[in-house]
Amino acid sequence: MTLSVALGPDTRESTQTGTVTSTDALTAPDIPWNLVIWNDPVNLMSYVSYVFQSYFGYSEPKANKLMMEVHKKGRSIVAHGSKEQVEQHAVAMHGFGLWATVEKAAGGGKDGGSGKGKGKRG
Amino acid sequence: MAKAFKYGIKGITGYLEPAERELLRSLIDDVISMLQPAESASEDPLTALIGLDMNVREPSDRALRRLLPNVTKNDDAASLEFRQLTERSLRENKIGALRAAALGLDTNELVLSPADARHWSQALNDVRLVLAERLDIRDDADAEHVHTMQDWSQAEDVESYLALVYNFTTWLQESLVQAMLQSMEPRG
């Protein structure tokens, strides 16, 4: 199982300070790429949640939250990292049959992205 | 009739009738033949070894494009470059999962290891993506319309038959994923 880079700074901060972190911490200049999952009418909601849980190691509530964001908003940023890292995630998502793209964090993230939860991760 | 997958003492188990297994096998074979690259691997042994394919292009077939999507939304050059580096191994990965699932279709009683289950869920998903393109499912309303076809006595043409097959594979994948999620529950 690959540990998502999205867990990095966020988890560290929450374990050190116990505070709720915002997406700002996740789009810091040193982690400039997003992995985006797009909605499609075929992939099962349960399957998408399963992929988020099994591949990224996300908790069930977090995986479901991201899955619902994909379903309702049409897209969701599910991980952040270097270009190389998010490209690796994208090809893994394509392997699962999810529709994934990568984008520079600065130009994207209009939908607010992920990671607005309570900072507690799987 | 097939029985839904379930998670129990033996792991993930399911049951399929011979006709259902034959159907799945032919669906899987179709997707495998779609995914097999048109040209054989690169002549250059080194580029072949690292999976490079400089001749690769974005697929013209919609279903294949859905299986092997672009990695960026608006940058065709970057998507093509990524495709040259990764598409061959992605095709091989998908074919591997499809073949593994097909191998498991030799008996009525299915007992899936965690790896088998993952291959099955990937294979069923790819089969459904292809069927959905053939059925022209573009949005949730299309999907719901197709979903209303549940009665095999309604199968009167190719499209209604495909819709019934799609609904069968959807039902099978949903039951499998539910069993897989259950099997994941007691994790730390």
PDB file of C-alpha atoms in Angstrom:
ATOM      1  CA  MET A   1       0.000   0.000   0.000  1.00  0.00           C
ATOM      2  CA  THR A   2       1.246   3.437  -0.898  1.00  0.00           C
ATOM      3  CA  LEU A   3       1.014   6.104   1.721  1.00  0.00           C
ATOM      4  CA  SER A   4      -0.412   9.222   0.166  1.00  0.00           C
ATOM      5  CA  VAL A   5       1.772  12.282   0.206  1.00  0.00           C
ATOM      6  CA  ALA A   6      -1.352  14.194   1.229  1.00  0.00           C
ATOM      7  CA  LEU A   7      -0.944  12.657   4.649  1.00  0.00           C
ATOM      8  CA  GLY A   8       2.512  14.125   5.078  1.00  0.00           C
ATOM      9  CA  PRO A   9       2.413  17.721   6.270  1.00  0.00           C
ATOM     10  CA  ASP A  10      -1.156  17.498   7.467  1.00  0.00           C
ATOM     11  CA  THR A  11      -0.635  14.494   9.694  1.00  0.00           C
ATOM     12  CA  ARG A  12       2.582  15.847  11.047  1.00  0.00           C
ATOM     13  CA  GLU A  13       0.982  19.111  11.965  1.00  0.00           C
ATOM     14  CA  SER A  14      -2.048  17.581  13.574  1.00  0.00           C
ATOM     15  CA  THR A  15      -0.043  15.146  15.644  1.00  0.00           C
ATOM     16  CA  GLN A  16       2.275  17.870  16.839  1.00  0.00           C
ATOM     17  CA  THR A  17      -0.232  20.557  17.599  1.00  0.00           C
ATOM     18  CA  GLY A  18      -3.542  18.778  17.641  1.00  0.00           C
ATOM     19  CA  THR A  19      -5.059  21.610  15.658  1.00  0.00           C
ATOM     20  CA  VAL A  20      -7.392  21.385  12.736  1.00  0.00           C
ATOM     21  CA  THR A  21      -5.461  21.998   9.555  1.00  0.00           C
ATOM     22  CA  SER A  22      -6.782  23.757   6.518  1.00  0.00           C
ATOM     23  CA  THR A  23      -6.231  23.125   2.832  1.00  0.00           C
ATOM     24  CA  ASP A  24      -3.751  26.009   2.865  1.00  0.00           C
ATOM     25  CA  ALA A  25      -1.269  23.740   4.563  1.00  0.00           C
ATOM     26  CA  LEU A  26      -1.746  21.187   1.799  1.00  0.00           C
ATOM     27  CA  THR A  27      -1.159  23.558  -1.097  1.00  0.00           C
ATOM     28  CA  ALA A  28       2.098  24.970   0.220  1.00  0.00           C
ATOM     29  CA  PRO A  29       4.655  25.863  -2.483  1.00  0.00           C
ATOM     30  CA  ASP A  30       6.781  22.790  -1.848  1.00  0.00           C
ATOM     31  CA  ILE A  31       3.944  20.416  -2.824  1.00  0.00           C
ATOM     32  CA  PRO A  32       2.713  21.942  -6.036  1.00  0.00           C
ATOM     33  CA  TRP A  33       0.784  19.156  -7.840  1.00  0.00           C
ATOM     34  CA  ASN A  34      -2.716  17.742  -7.352  1.00  0.00           C
ATOM     35  CA  LEU A  35      -4.178  14.384  -8.231  1.00  0.00           C
ATOM     36  CA  VAL A  36      -7.739  14.954  -9.446  1.00  0.00           C
ATOM     37  CA  ILE A  37     -10.407  12.264  -9.715  1.00  0.00           C
ATOM     38  CA  TRP A  38     -13.287  13.014 -12.104  1.00  0.00           C
ATOM     39  CA  ASN A  39     -16.860  11.821 -11.886  1.00  0.00           C
ATOM     40  CA  ASP A  40     -18.199   9.330 -14.375  1.00  0.00           C
ATOM     41  CA  PRO A  41     -21.546   7.539 -14.482  1.00  0.00           C
ATOM     42  CA  VAL A  42     -20.068   4.032 -14.473  1.00  0.00           C
ATOM     43  CA  ASN A  43     -17.743   3.600 -11.511  1.00  0.00           C
ATOM     44  CA  LEU A  44     -19.576   2.390  -8.435  1.00  0.00           C
ATOM     45  CA  MET A  45     -19.499   4.669  -5.399  1.00  0.00           C
ATOM     46  CA  SER A  46     -18.508   1.694  -3.251  1.00  0.00           C
ATOM     47  CA  TYR A  47     -15.652   0.852  -5.616  1.00  0.00           C
ATOM     48  CA  VAL A  48     -14.316   4.408  -5.655  1.00  0.00           C
ATOM     49  CA  SER A  49     -14.367   4.452  -1.846  1.00  0.00           C
ATOM     50  CA  TYR A  50     -12.670   1.046  -1.766  1.00  0.00           C
ATOM     51  CA  VAL A  51      -9.886   2.325  -4.068  1.00  0.00           C
ATOM     52  CA  PHE A  52      -9.331   5.406  -1.893  1.00  0.00           C
ATOM     53  CA  GLN A  53      -9.179   3.239   1.228  1.00  0.00           C
ATOM     54  CA  SER A  54      -7.031   0.436  -0.142  1.00  0.00           C
ATOM     55  CA  TYR A  55      -4.608   2.457  -2.274  1.00  0.00           C
ATOM     56  CA  PHE A  56      -4.187   5.661  -0.269  1.00  0.00           C
ATOM     57  CA  GLY A  57      -4.864   4.090   3.121  1.00  0.00           C
ATOM     58  CA  TYR A  58      -7.560   6.673   3.825  1.00  0.00           C
ATOM     59  CA  SER A  59     -10.064   6.027   6.600  1.00  0.00           C
ATOM     60  CA  GLU A  60     -13.563   5.013   5.518  1.00  0.00           C
ATOM     61  CA  PRO A  61     -15.094   8.424   6.431  1.00  0.00           C
ATOM     62  CA  LYS A  62     -12.380  10.287   4.528  1.00  0.00           C
ATOM     63  CA  ALA A  63     -12.650   7.976   1.512  1.00  0.00           C
ATOM     64  CA  ASN A  64     -16.438   8.376   1.476  1.00  0.00           C
ATOM     65  CA  LYS A  65     -16.194  12.142   1.804  1.00  0.00           C
ATOM     66  CA  LEU A  66     -13.831  12.377  -1.186  1.00  0.00           C
ATOM     67  CA  MET A  67     -15.978   9.944  -3.154  1.00  0.00           C
ATOM     68  CA  MET A  68     -19.098  12.062  -2.503  1.00  0.00           C
ATOM     69  CA  GLU A  69     -17.188  15.155  -3.567  1.00  0.00           C
ATOM     70  CA  VAL A  70     -16.332  13.466  -6.873  1.00  0.00           C
ATOM     71  CA  HIS A  71     -19.952  12.396  -7.276  1.00  0.00           C
ATOM     72  CA  LYS A  72     -21.559  15.743  -6.432  1.00  0.00           C
ATOM     73  CA  LYS A  73     -19.025  18.312  -7.619  1.00  0.00           C
ATOM     74  CA  GLY A  74     -17.749  16.359 -10.590  1.00  0.00           C
ATOM     75  CA  ARG A  75     -14.172  16.245  -9.346  1.00  0.00           C
ATOM     76  CA  SER A  76     -12.098  16.077  -6.216  1.00  0.00           C
ATOM     77  CA  ILE A  77      -8.460  16.568  -5.356  1.00  0.00           C
ATOM     78  CA  VAL A  78      -7.598  13.364  -3.545  1.00  0.00           C
ATOM     79  CA  ALA A  79      -3.828  13.692  -3.122  1.00  0.00           C
ATOM     80  CA  HIS A  80      -1.023  16.198  -3.401  1.00  0.00           C
ATOM     81  CA  GLY A  81       2.680  15.858  -3.991  1.00  0.00           C
ATOM     82  CA  SER A  82       5.518  16.286  -6.413  1.00  0.00           C
ATOM     83  CA  LYS A  83       4.713  15.899 -10.106  1.00  0.00           C
ATOM     84  CA  GLU A  84       6.348  12.498 -10.075  1.00  0.00           C
ATOM     85  CA  GLN A  85       4.341  11.340  -7.065  1.00  0.00           C
ATOM     86  CA  VAL A  86       0.946  12.407  -8.388  1.00  0.00           C
ATOM     87  CA  GLU A  87       1.731  10.926 -11.821  1.00  0.00           C
ATOM     88  CA  GLN A  88       2.486   7.629 -10.138  1.00  0.00           C
ATOM     89  CA  HIS A  89      -0.850   7.855  -8.315  1.00  0.00           C
ATOM     90  CA  ALA A  90      -2.613   8.722 -11.579  1.00  0.00           C
ATOM     91  CA  VAL A  91      -1.345   5.656 -13.386  1.00  0.00           C
ATOM     92  CA  ALA A  92      -2.374   3.526 -10.398  1.00  0.00           C
ATOM     93  CA  MET A  93      -5.865   5.089 -10.539  1.00  0.00           C
ATOM     94  CA  HIS A  94      -6.035   4.324 -14.275  1.00  0.00           C
ATOM     95  CA  GLY A  95      -5.137   0.758 -13.376  1.00  0.00           C
ATOM     96  CA  PHE A  96      -8.215   0.674 -11.140  1.00  0.00           C
ATOM     97  CA  GLY A  97     -10.300   2.250 -13.910  1.00  0.00           C
ATOM     98  CA  LEU A  98     -10.785   5.605 -12.199  1.00  0.00           C
ATOM     99  CA  TRP A  99     -10.540   8.731 -14.315  1.00  0.00           C
ATOM    100  CA  ALA A 100      -7.590  10.629 -12.872  1.00  0.00           C
ATOM    101  CA  THR A 101      -5.571  13.615 -14.048  1.00  0.00           C
ATOM    102  CA  VAL A 102      -2.739  15.657 -12.578  1.00  0.00           C
ATOM    103  CA  GLU A 103      -2.567  19.446 -12.407  1.00  0.00           C
ATOM    104  CA  LYS A 104      -0.414  22.135 -10.912  1.00  0.00           C
ATOM    105  CA  ALA A 105      -1.857  23.091  -7.558  1.00  0.00           C
ATOM    106  CA  ALA A 106      -1.532  26.813  -8.241  1.00  0.00           C
ATOM    107  CA  GLY A 107      -3.784  26.683 -11.301  1.00  0.00           C
ATOM    108  CA  GLY A 108      -6.368  24.292  -9.878  1.00  0.00           C
ATOM    109  CA  GLY A 109      -8.014  23.615  -6.570  1.00  0.00           C
ATOM    110  CA  LYS A 110     -10.991  25.870  -7.308  1.00  0.00           C
ATOM    111  CA  ASP A 111     -13.292  23.486  -5.545  1.00  0.00           C
ATOM    112  CA  GLY A 112     -11.379  23.744  -2.303  1.00  0.00           C
ATOM    113  CA  GLY A 113      -9.973  20.269  -2.604  1.00  0.00           C
ATOM    114  CA  SER A 114      -9.736  17.732   0.119  1.00  0.00           C
ATOM    115  CA  GLY A 115      -8.393  17.660   3.601  1.00  0.00           C
ATOM    116  CA  LYS A 116     -10.890  19.943   5.277  1.00  0.00           C
ATOM    117  CA  GLY A 117     -11.635  17.264   7.831  1.00  0.00           C
ATOM    118  CA  LYS A 118     -10.585  17.203  11.423  1.00  0.00           C
ATOM    119  CA  GLY A 119      -7.020  16.376  10.569  1.00  0.00           C
ATOM    120  CA  LYS A 120      -7.341  12.825  11.810  1.00  0.00           C
ATOM    121  CA  ARG A 121      -6.256  10.367   9.157  1.00  0.00           C
ATOM    122  CA  GLY A 122      -6.388   6.586   8.812  1.00  0.00           C
TER     123      GLY A 122
ATOM    124  CA  MET B   1     -28.685 -17.888 -10.951  1.00  0.00           C
ATOM    125  CA  ALA B   2     -25.519 -16.326  -9.672  1.00  0.00           C
ATOM    126  CA  LYS B   3     -25.220 -15.686  -5.960  1.00  0.00           C
ATOM    127  CA  ALA B   4     -23.872 -12.411  -4.636  1.00  0.00           C
ATOM    128  CA  PHE B   5     -20.318 -12.443  -3.334  1.00  0.00           C
ATOM    129  CA  LYS B   6     -20.030 -12.551   0.418  1.00  0.00           C
ATOM    130  CA  TYR B   7     -17.292 -12.390   3.009  1.00  0.00           C
ATOM    131  CA  GLY B   8     -17.039 -15.227   5.491  1.00  0.00           C
ATOM    132  CA  ILE B   9     -14.714 -17.753   7.116  1.00  0.00           C
ATOM    133  CA  LYS B  10     -13.403 -18.980   3.764  1.00  0.00           C
ATOM    134  CA  GLY B  11     -12.765 -15.453   2.557  1.00  0.00           C
ATOM    135  CA  ILE B  12     -14.737 -13.953  -0.305  1.00  0.00           C
ATOM    136  CA  THR B  13     -16.966 -16.502  -1.979  1.00  0.00           C
ATOM    137  CA  GLY B  14     -19.441 -16.439  -4.816  1.00  0.00           C
ATOM    138  CA  TYR B  15     -21.333 -18.695  -7.164  1.00  0.00           C
ATOM    139  CA  LEU B  16     -21.844 -18.437 -10.912  1.00  0.00           C
ATOM    140  CA  GLU B  17     -23.737 -20.699 -13.301  1.00  0.00           C
ATOM    141  CA  PRO B  18     -21.777 -22.119 -16.263  1.00  0.00           C
ATOM    142  CA  ALA B  19     -23.587 -19.798 -18.708  1.00  0.00           C
ATOM    143  CA  GLU B  20     -22.723 -16.795 -16.563  1.00  0.00           C
ATOM    144  CA  ARG B  21     -19.084 -17.849 -16.419  1.00  0.00           C
ATOM    145  CA  GLU B  22     -19.028 -18.229 -20.193  1.00  0.00           C
ATOM    146  CA  LEU B  23     -20.523 -14.780 -20.586  1.00  0.00           C
ATOM    147  CA  LEU B  24     -17.950 -13.222 -18.275  1.00  0.00           C
ATOM    148  CA  ARG B  25     -15.139 -15.063 -19.995  1.00  0.00           C
ATOM    149  CA  SER B  26     -16.122 -13.720 -23.400  1.00  0.00           C
ATOM    150  CA  LEU B  27     -16.528 -10.180 -22.035  1.00  0.00           C
ATOM    151  CA  ILE B  28     -13.091 -10.387 -20.443  1.00  0.00           C
ATOM    152  CA  ASP B  29     -11.572 -11.784 -23.657  1.00  0.00           C
ATOM    153  CA  ASP B  30     -13.041  -8.863 -25.601  1.00  0.00           C
ATOM    154  CA  VAL B  31     -11.460  -6.327 -23.285  1.00  0.00           C
ATOM    155  CA  ILE B  32      -8.124  -8.167 -23.371  1.00  0.00           C
ATOM    156  CA  SER B  33      -8.091  -8.090 -27.171  1.00  0.00           C
ATOM    157  CA  MET B  34      -8.887  -4.357 -27.104  1.00  0.00           C
ATOM    158  CA  LEU B  35      -5.993  -3.756 -24.735  1.00  0.00           C
ATOM    159  CA  GLN B  36      -3.432  -5.773 -26.621  1.00  0.00           C
ATOM    160  CA  PRO B  37      -1.171  -3.239 -28.355  1.00  0.00           C
ATOM    161  CA  ALA B  38      -1.553  -3.160 -32.144  1.00  0.00           C
ATOM    162  CA  GLU B  39       2.171  -3.391 -32.693  1.00  0.00           C
ATOM    163  CA  SER B  40       4.426  -5.778 -30.880  1.00  0.00           C
ATOM    164  CA  ALA B  41       6.728  -4.333 -28.267  1.00  0.00           C
ATOM    165  CA  SER B  42       9.500  -2.077 -29.424  1.00  0.00           C
ATOM    166  CA  GLU B  43      12.234  -3.715 -31.466  1.00  0.00           C
ATOM    167  CA  ASP B  44      14.902  -2.042 -29.405  1.00  0.00           C
ATOM    168  CA  PRO B  45      15.487  -4.429 -26.493  1.00  0.00           C
ATOM    169  CA  LEU B  46      16.385  -1.616 -24.104  1.00  0.00           C
ATOM    170  CA  THR B  47      13.287   0.501 -24.792  1.00  0.00           C
ATOM    171  CA  ALA B  48      11.202  -2.677 -24.634  1.00  0.00           C
ATOM    172  CA  LEU B  49      12.776  -3.526 -21.299  1.00  0.00           C
ATOM    173  CA  ILE B  50      11.812  -0.235 -19.716  1.00  0.00           C
ATOM    174  CA  GLY B  51       8.379  -0.266 -21.369  1.00  0.00           C
ATOM    175  CA  LEU B  52       8.873   2.818 -23.535  1.00  0.00           C
ATOM    176  CA  ASP B  53       6.657   3.124 -26.573  1.00  0.00           C
ATOM    177  CA  MET B  54       7.400   6.138 -28.733  1.00  0.00           C
ATOM    178  CA  ASN B  55       4.800   5.141 -31.347  1.00  0.00           C
ATOM    179  CA  VAL B  56       1.867   5.254 -28.960  1.00  0.00           C
ATOM    180  CA  ARG B  57      -0.966   7.729 -29.642  1.00  0.00           C
ATOM    181  CA  GLU B  58      -4.154   8.671 -27.826  1.00  0.00           C
ATOM    182  CA  PRO B  59      -6.650   5.919 -28.734  1.00  0.00           C
ATOM    183  CA  SER B  60      -9.351   6.880 -31.238  1.00  0.00           C
ATOM    184  CA  ASP B  61     -11.847   4.380 -29.796  1.00  0.00           C
ATOM    185  CA  ARG B  62     -13.866   5.974 -26.985  1.00  0.00           C
ATOM    186  CA  ALA B  63     -13.911   2.852 -24.830  1.00  0.00           C
ATOM    187  CA  LEU B  64     -10.182   2.377 -25.126  1.00  0.00           C
ATOM    188  CA  ARG B  65      -9.670   6.055 -24.359  1.00  0.00           C
ATOM    189  CA  ARG B  66     -11.688   5.556 -21.179  1.00  0.00           C
ATOM    190  CA  LEU B  67      -9.503   2.589 -20.186  1.00  0.00           C
ATOM    191  CA  LEU B  68      -6.307   4.493 -21.010  1.00  0.00           C
ATOM    192  CA  PRO B  69      -7.157   8.141 -20.315  1.00  0.00           C
ATOM    193  CA  ASN B  70      -4.987  11.209 -20.723  1.00  0.00           C
ATOM    194  CA  VAL B  71      -3.126  12.172 -17.569  1.00  0.00           C
ATOM    195  CA  THR B  72      -3.769  15.898 -17.979  1.00  0.00           C
ATOM    196  CA  LYS B  73      -6.966  17.709 -18.852  1.00  0.00           C
ATOM    197  CA  ASN B  74      -5.607  20.393 -21.171  1.00  0.00           C
ATOM    198  CA  ASP B  75      -2.050  19.543 -22.113  1.00  0.00           C
ATOM    199  CA  ASP B  76      -2.004  17.066 -24.987  1.00  0.00           C
ATOM    200  CA  ALA B  77       1.768  17.155 -25.392  1.00  0.00           C
ATOM    201  CA  ALA B  78       2.343  16.316 -21.736  1.00  0.00           C
ATOM    202  CA  SER B  79      -0.326  13.589 -21.884  1.00  0.00           C
ATOM    203  CA  LEU B  80       1.299  12.030 -24.937  1.00  0.00           C
ATOM    204  CA  GLU B  81       4.727  12.093 -23.336  1.00  0.00           C
ATOM    205  CA  PHE B  82       3.310  10.401 -20.234  1.00  0.00           C
ATOM    206  CA  ARG B  83       1.511   7.871 -22.419  1.00  0.00           C
ATOM    207  CA  GLN B  84       4.802   6.956 -24.130  1.00  0.00           C
ATOM    208  CA  LEU B  85       6.324   6.220 -20.752  1.00  0.00           C
ATOM    209  CA  THR B  86       3.435   4.440 -19.050  1.00  0.00           C
ATOM    210  CA  GLU B  87       0.781   3.159 -21.426  1.00  0.00           C
ATOM    211  CA  ARG B  88       2.410  -0.135 -22.239  1.00  0.00           C
ATOM    212  CA  SER B  89       2.745  -1.113 -18.601  1.00  0.00           C
ATOM    213  CA  LEU B  90      -0.793   0.097 -17.856  1.00  0.00           C
ATOM    214  CA  ARG B  91      -2.111  -2.129 -20.654  1.00  0.00           C
ATOM    215  CA  GLU B  92      -0.096  -5.045 -19.261  1.00  0.00           C
ATOM    216  CA  ASN B  93      -1.349  -4.396 -15.740  1.00  0.00           C
ATOM    217  CA  LYS B  94      -4.961  -4.399 -16.930  1.00  0.00           C
ATOM    218  CA  ILE B  95      -4.499  -7.488 -19.086  1.00  0.00           C
ATOM    219  CA  GLY B  96      -2.903  -9.215 -16.093  1.00  0.00           C
ATOM    220  CA  ALA B  97      -5.916  -8.517 -13.883  1.00  0.00           C
ATOM    221  CA  LEU B  98      -8.337  -9.598 -16.630  1.00  0.00           C
ATOM    222  CA  ARG B  99      -6.438 -12.845 -17.225  1.00  0.00           C
ATOM    223  CA  ALA B 100      -6.299 -13.564 -13.496  1.00  0.00           C
ATOM    224  CA  ALA B 101     -10.058 -13.100 -13.245  1.00  0.00           C
ATOM    225  CA  ALA B 102     -10.649 -15.307 -16.299  1.00  0.00           C
ATOM    226  CA  LEU B 103      -8.518 -18.059 -14.743  1.00  0.00           C
ATOM    227  CA  GLY B 104     -10.820 -18.050 -11.719  1.00  0.00           C
ATOM    228  CA  LEU B 105     -13.806 -18.790 -13.943  1.00  0.00           C
ATOM    229  CA  ASP B 106     -13.120 -22.508 -14.143  1.00  0.00           C
ATOM    230  CA  THR B 107     -15.459 -23.534 -11.352  1.00  0.00           C
ATOM    231  CA  ASN B 108     -18.994 -22.625 -10.278  1.00  0.00           C
ATOM    232  CA  GLU B 109     -17.952 -22.051  -6.683  1.00  0.00           C
ATOM    233  CA  LEU B 110     -15.661 -19.047  -6.454  1.00  0.00           C
ATOM    234  CA  VAL B 111     -13.307 -18.608  -3.516  1.00  0.00           C
ATOM    235  CA  LEU B 112     -11.254 -15.452  -3.879  1.00  0.00           C
ATOM    236  CA  SER B 113      -8.030 -14.551  -2.088  1.00  0.00           C
ATOM    237  CA  PRO B 114      -7.530 -10.828  -1.400  1.00  0.00           C
ATOM    238  CA  ALA B 115      -5.375 -10.594  -4.549  1.00  0.00           C
ATOM    239  CA  ASP B 116      -7.976 -12.496  -6.612  1.00  0.00           C
ATOM    240  CA  ALA B 117     -10.688 -10.162  -5.349  1.00  0.00           C
ATOM    241  CA  ARG B 118      -8.665  -7.114  -6.350  1.00  0.00           C
ATOM    242  CA  HIS B 119      -8.102  -8.528  -9.840  1.00  0.00           C
ATOM    243  CA  TRP B 120     -11.771  -9.405 -10.155  1.00  0.00           C
ATOM    244  CA  SER B 121     -12.922  -5.957  -9.111  1.00  0.00           C
ATOM    245  CA  GLN B 122     -10.505  -4.314 -11.575  1.00  0.00           C
ATOM    246  CA  ALA B 123     -11.529  -6.691 -14.365  1.00  0.00           C
ATOM    247  CA  LEU B 124     -15.253  -6.202 -13.775  1.00  0.00           C
ATOM    248  CA  ASN B 125     -14.728  -2.459 -13.680  1.00  0.00           C
ATOM    249  CA  ASP B 126     -12.916  -2.440 -17.028  1.00  0.00           C
ATOM    250  CA  VAL B 127     -15.597  -4.691 -18.549  1.00  0.00           C
ATOM    251  CA  ARG B 128     -18.268  -2.265 -17.316  1.00  0.00           C
ATOM    252  CA  LEU B 129     -16.392   0.780 -18.644  1.00  0.00           C
ATOM    253  CA  VAL B 130     -16.308  -0.799 -22.102  1.00  0.00           C
ATOM    254  CA  LEU B 131     -19.963  -1.893 -22.012  1.00  0.00           C
ATOM    255  CA  ALA B 132     -20.962   1.592 -20.849  1.00  0.00           C
ATOM    256  CA  GLU B 133     -19.251   3.166 -23.855  1.00  0.00           C
ATOM    257  CA  ARG B 134     -21.000   0.735 -26.181  1.00  0.00           C
ATOM    258  CA  LEU B 135     -24.307   1.637 -24.493  1.00  0.00           C
ATOM    259  CA  ASP B 136     -23.503   5.337 -24.780  1.00  0.00           C
ATOM    260  CA  ILE B 137     -23.820   5.945 -21.031  1.00  0.00           C
ATOM    261  CA  ARG B 138     -22.704   9.576 -20.735  1.00  0.00           C
ATOM    262  CA  ASP B 139     -24.322  10.754 -17.507  1.00  0.00           C
ATOM    263  CA  ASP B 140     -26.223   9.549 -14.461  1.00  0.00           C
ATOM    264  CA  ALA B 141     -29.571   9.793 -16.283  1.00  0.00           C
ATOM    265  CA  ASP B 142     -28.299   7.435 -19.019  1.00  0.00           C
ATOM    266  CA  ALA B 143     -27.032   5.074 -16.330  1.00  0.00           C
ATOM    267  CA  GLU B 144     -30.415   5.090 -14.585  1.00  0.00           C
ATOM    268  CA  HIS B 145     -32.196   4.449 -17.847  1.00  0.00           C
ATOM    269  CA  VAL B 146     -29.997   1.421 -18.537  1.00  0.00           C
ATOM    270  CA  HIS B 147     -30.503   0.282 -14.958  1.00  0.00           C
ATOM    271  CA  THR B 148     -34.263  -0.096 -15.525  1.00  0.00           C
ATOM    272  CA  MET B 149     -33.550  -3.061 -17.835  1.00  0.00           C
ATOM    273  CA  GLN B 150     -33.643  -5.964 -15.404  1.00  0.00           C
ATOM    274  CA  ASP B 151     -35.830  -8.579 -17.032  1.00  0.00           C
ATOM    275  CA  TRP B 152     -34.147 -10.975 -19.461  1.00  0.00           C
ATOM    276  CA  SER B 153     -37.464 -11.496 -21.258  1.00  0.00           C
ATOM    277  CA  GLN B 154     -37.120  -7.840 -22.336  1.00  0.00           C
ATOM    278  CA  ALA B 155     -33.993  -8.641 -24.345  1.00  0.00           C
ATOM    279  CA  GLU B 156     -35.145  -8.073 -27.890  1.00  0.00           C
ATOM    280  CA  ASP B 157     -32.197  -6.390 -29.578  1.00  0.00           C
ATOM    281  CA  VAL B 158     -28.456  -5.942 -29.147  1.00  0.00           C
ATOM    282  CA  GLU B 159     -28.845  -2.827 -27.049  1.00  0.00           C
ATOM    283  CA  SER B 160     -31.281  -4.305 -24.553  1.00  0.00           C
ATOM    284  CA  TYR B 161     -29.129  -7.419 -24.324  1.00  0.00           C
ATOM    285  CA  LEU B 162     -26.041  -5.278 -23.650  1.00  0.00           C
ATOM    286  CA  ALA B 163     -27.960  -3.320 -21.021  1.00  0.00           C
ATOM    287  CA  LEU B 164     -28.902  -6.547 -19.227  1.00  0.00           C
ATOM    288  CA  VAL B 165     -25.301  -7.749 -19.383  1.00  0.00           C
ATOM    289  CA  TYR B 166     -24.138  -4.381 -18.035  1.00  0.00           C
ATOM    290  CA  ASN B 167     -26.610  -4.607 -15.144  1.00  0.00           C
ATOM    291  CA  PHE B 168     -25.484  -8.134 -14.350  1.00  0.00           C
ATOM    292  CA  THR B 169     -21.815  -7.106 -14.193  1.00  0.00           C
ATOM    293  CA  THR B 170     -22.751  -4.045 -12.127  1.00  0.00           C
ATOM    294  CA  TRP B 171     -24.627  -6.191  -9.636  1.00  0.00           C
ATOM    295  CA  LEU B 172     -21.743  -8.669  -9.473  1.00  0.00           C
ATOM    296  CA  GLN B 173     -19.123  -5.964  -8.949  1.00  0.00           C
ATOM    297  CA  GLU B 174     -21.212  -4.208  -6.305  1.00  0.00           C
ATOM    298  CA  SER B 175     -21.577  -7.424  -4.298  1.00  0.00           C
ATOM    299  CA  LEU B 176     -17.858  -8.126  -4.662  1.00  0.00           C
ATOM    300  CA  VAL B 177     -16.843  -4.651  -3.516  1.00  0.00           C
ATOM    301  CA  GLN B 178     -19.199  -4.845  -0.530  1.00  0.00           C
ATOM    302  CA  ALA B 179     -17.550  -8.134   0.455  1.00  0.00           C
ATOM    303  CA  MET B 180     -14.095  -6.591  -0.022  1.00  0.00           C
ATOM    304  CA  LEU B 181     -14.991  -3.578   2.126  1.00  0.00           C
ATOM    305  CA  GLN B 182     -16.259  -5.939   4.819  1.00  0.00           C
ATOM    306  CA  SER B 183     -13.015  -7.911   4.677  1.00  0.00           C
ATOM    307  CA  MET B 184     -11.065  -4.669   5.205  1.00  0.00           C
ATOM    308  CA  GLU B 185     -13.002  -3.588   8.291  1.00  0.00           C
ATOM    309  CA  PRO B 186     -10.916  -4.872  11.194  1.00  0.00           C
ATOM    310  CA  ARG B 187      -7.851  -2.919  10.186  1.00  0.00           C
ATOM    311  CA  GLY B 188      -5.849  -0.781  12.540  1.00  0.00           C
TER     312      GLY B 188
END
